[in-house]
mmCIF file of C-alpha atoms and ligand atoms in Angstrom:
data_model
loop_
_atom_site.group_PDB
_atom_site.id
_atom_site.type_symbol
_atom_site.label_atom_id
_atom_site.label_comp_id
_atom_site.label_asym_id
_atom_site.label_seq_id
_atom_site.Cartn_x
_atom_site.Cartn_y
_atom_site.Cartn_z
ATOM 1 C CA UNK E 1 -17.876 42.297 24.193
ATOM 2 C CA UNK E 2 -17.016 38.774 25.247
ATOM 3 C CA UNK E 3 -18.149 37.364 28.517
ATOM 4 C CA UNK E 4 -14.741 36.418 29.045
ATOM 5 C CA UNK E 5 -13.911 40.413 29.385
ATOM 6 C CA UNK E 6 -16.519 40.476 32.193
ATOM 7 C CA UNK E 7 -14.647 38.407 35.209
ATOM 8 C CA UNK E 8 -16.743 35.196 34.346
ATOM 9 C CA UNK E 9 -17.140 33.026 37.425
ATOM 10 C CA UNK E 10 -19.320 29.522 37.958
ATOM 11 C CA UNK E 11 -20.861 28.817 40.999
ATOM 12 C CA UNK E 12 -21.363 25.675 42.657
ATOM 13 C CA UNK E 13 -23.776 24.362 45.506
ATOM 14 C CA UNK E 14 -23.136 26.327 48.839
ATOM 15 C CA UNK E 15 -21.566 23.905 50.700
ATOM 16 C CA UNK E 16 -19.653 21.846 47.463
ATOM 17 C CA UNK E 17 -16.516 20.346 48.587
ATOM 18 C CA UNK E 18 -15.590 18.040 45.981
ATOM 19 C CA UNK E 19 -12.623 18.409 43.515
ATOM 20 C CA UNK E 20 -15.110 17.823 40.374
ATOM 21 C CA UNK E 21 -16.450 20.793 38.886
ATOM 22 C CA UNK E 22 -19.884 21.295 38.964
ATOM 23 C CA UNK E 23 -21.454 24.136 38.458
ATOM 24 C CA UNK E 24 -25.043 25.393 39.042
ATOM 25 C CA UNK E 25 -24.390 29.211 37.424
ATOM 26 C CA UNK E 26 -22.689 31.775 36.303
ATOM 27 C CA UNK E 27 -21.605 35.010 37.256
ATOM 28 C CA UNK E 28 -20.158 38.082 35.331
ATOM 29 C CA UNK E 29 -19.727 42.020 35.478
ATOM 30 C CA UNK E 30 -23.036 43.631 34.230
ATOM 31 C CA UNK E 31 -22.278 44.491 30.661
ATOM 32 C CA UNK E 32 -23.693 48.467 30.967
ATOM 33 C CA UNK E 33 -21.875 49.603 34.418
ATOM 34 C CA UNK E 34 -19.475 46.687 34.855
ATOM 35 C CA UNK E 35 -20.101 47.898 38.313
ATOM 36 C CA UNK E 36 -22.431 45.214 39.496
ATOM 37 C CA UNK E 37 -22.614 41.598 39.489
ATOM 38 C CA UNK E 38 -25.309 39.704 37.337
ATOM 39 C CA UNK E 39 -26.195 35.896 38.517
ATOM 40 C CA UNK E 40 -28.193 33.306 36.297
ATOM 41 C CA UNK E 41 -28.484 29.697 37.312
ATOM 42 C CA UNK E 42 -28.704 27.134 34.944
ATOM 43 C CA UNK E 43 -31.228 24.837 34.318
ATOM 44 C CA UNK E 44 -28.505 21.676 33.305
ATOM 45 C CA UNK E 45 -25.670 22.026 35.726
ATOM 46 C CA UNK E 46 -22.198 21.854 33.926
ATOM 47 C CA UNK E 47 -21.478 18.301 35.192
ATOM 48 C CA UNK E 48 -18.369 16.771 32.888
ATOM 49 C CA UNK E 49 -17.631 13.908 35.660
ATOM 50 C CA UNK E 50 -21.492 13.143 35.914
ATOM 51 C CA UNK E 51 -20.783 13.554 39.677
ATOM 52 C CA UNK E 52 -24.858 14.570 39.883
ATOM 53 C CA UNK E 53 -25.688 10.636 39.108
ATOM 54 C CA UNK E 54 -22.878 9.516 41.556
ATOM 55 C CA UNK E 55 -23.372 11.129 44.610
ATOM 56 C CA UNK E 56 -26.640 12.517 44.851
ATOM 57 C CA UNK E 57 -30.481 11.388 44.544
ATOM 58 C CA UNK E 58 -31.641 12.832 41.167
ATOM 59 C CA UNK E 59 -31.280 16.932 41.529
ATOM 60 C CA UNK E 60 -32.542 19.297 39.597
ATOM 61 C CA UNK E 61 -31.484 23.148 39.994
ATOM 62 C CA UNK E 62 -35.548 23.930 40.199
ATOM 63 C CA UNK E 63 -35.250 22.860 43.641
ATOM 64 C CA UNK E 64 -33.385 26.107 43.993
ATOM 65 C CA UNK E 65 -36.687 27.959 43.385
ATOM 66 C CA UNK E 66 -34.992 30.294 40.792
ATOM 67 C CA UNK E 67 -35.250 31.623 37.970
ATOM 68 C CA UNK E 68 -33.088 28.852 35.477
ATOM 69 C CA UNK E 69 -31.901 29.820 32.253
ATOM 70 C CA UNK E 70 -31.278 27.061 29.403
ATOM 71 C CA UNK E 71 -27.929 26.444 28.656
ATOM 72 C CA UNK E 72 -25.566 25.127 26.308
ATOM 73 C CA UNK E 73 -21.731 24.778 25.955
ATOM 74 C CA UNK E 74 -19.758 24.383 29.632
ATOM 75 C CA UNK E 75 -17.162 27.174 29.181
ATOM 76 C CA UNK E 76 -16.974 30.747 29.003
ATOM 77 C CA UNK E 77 -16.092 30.930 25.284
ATOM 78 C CA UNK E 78 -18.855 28.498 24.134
ATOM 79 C CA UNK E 79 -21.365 29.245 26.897
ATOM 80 C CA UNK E 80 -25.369 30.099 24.683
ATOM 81 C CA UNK E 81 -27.909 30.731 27.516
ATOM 82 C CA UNK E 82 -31.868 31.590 26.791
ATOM 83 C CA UNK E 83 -34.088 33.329 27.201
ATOM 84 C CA UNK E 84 -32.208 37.106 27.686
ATOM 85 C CA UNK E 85 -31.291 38.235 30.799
ATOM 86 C CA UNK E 86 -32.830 40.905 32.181
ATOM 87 C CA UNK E 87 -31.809 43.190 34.480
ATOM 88 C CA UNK E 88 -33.450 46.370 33.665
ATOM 89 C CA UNK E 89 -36.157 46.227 35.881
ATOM 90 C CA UNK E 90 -32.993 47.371 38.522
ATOM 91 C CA UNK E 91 -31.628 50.006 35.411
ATOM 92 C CA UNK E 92 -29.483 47.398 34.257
ATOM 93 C CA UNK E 93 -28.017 45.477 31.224
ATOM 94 C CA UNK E 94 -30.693 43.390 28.949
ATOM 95 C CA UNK E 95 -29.372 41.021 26.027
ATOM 96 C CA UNK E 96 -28.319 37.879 24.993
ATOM 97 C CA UNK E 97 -25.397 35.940 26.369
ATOM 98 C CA UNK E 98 -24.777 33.361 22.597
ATOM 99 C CA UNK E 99 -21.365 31.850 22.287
ATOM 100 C CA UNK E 100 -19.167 33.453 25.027
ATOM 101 C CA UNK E 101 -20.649 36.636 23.321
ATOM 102 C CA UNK E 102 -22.859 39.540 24.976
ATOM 103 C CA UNK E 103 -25.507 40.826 22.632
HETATM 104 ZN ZN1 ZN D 1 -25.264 47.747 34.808
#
């Protein structure tokens, strides 16, 4: 299955206004039911106009006081995040999320 096949959405900071995309997390269907949502944040938000440096003090997502998962690639068919998310302890999909692909 690719993420792309489970309604992929970023999210941004609550109150984010600004044209330039930048996103704190991601979204998606939960890969055993597809009847739940699943929510990671990111520990490197996906910042392509650097907007982070420009209009803010220095932020870091672990101001959120989540969970952050490392990522790489900024879209949904390149996106690798680690460790595995796990969502079992709620009876609910674990694996890998490597390449737009869910493992
Ligand atoms: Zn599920």
């Amino acid at each position: 299955v690719k993420l792309t096949d489970l309604n992929p959405k970023f999210f941004t900071l609550g109150h984010w206004a600004s044209p330039h995309i930048f996103a704190i997390g991601l979204t998606f269907d939960c890969p055993c039911c597809r009847d739940r949502r699943l929510a990671v944040f990111f520990d490197t938000p996906i910042d392509p106009d650097n907007v982070a440096k420009t209009f803010m003090e220095p932020w870091t997502p672990t101001l959120l006081n989540h969970n952050l998962w490392k990522r790489s690639g900024d879209t949904f068919d390149t996106l690798t995040l680690t460790p595995s998310i796990d969502a079992s302890a709620h009876g609910h999909w674990h694996g890998f999320i490597q390449n737009g692909e869910i493992r």
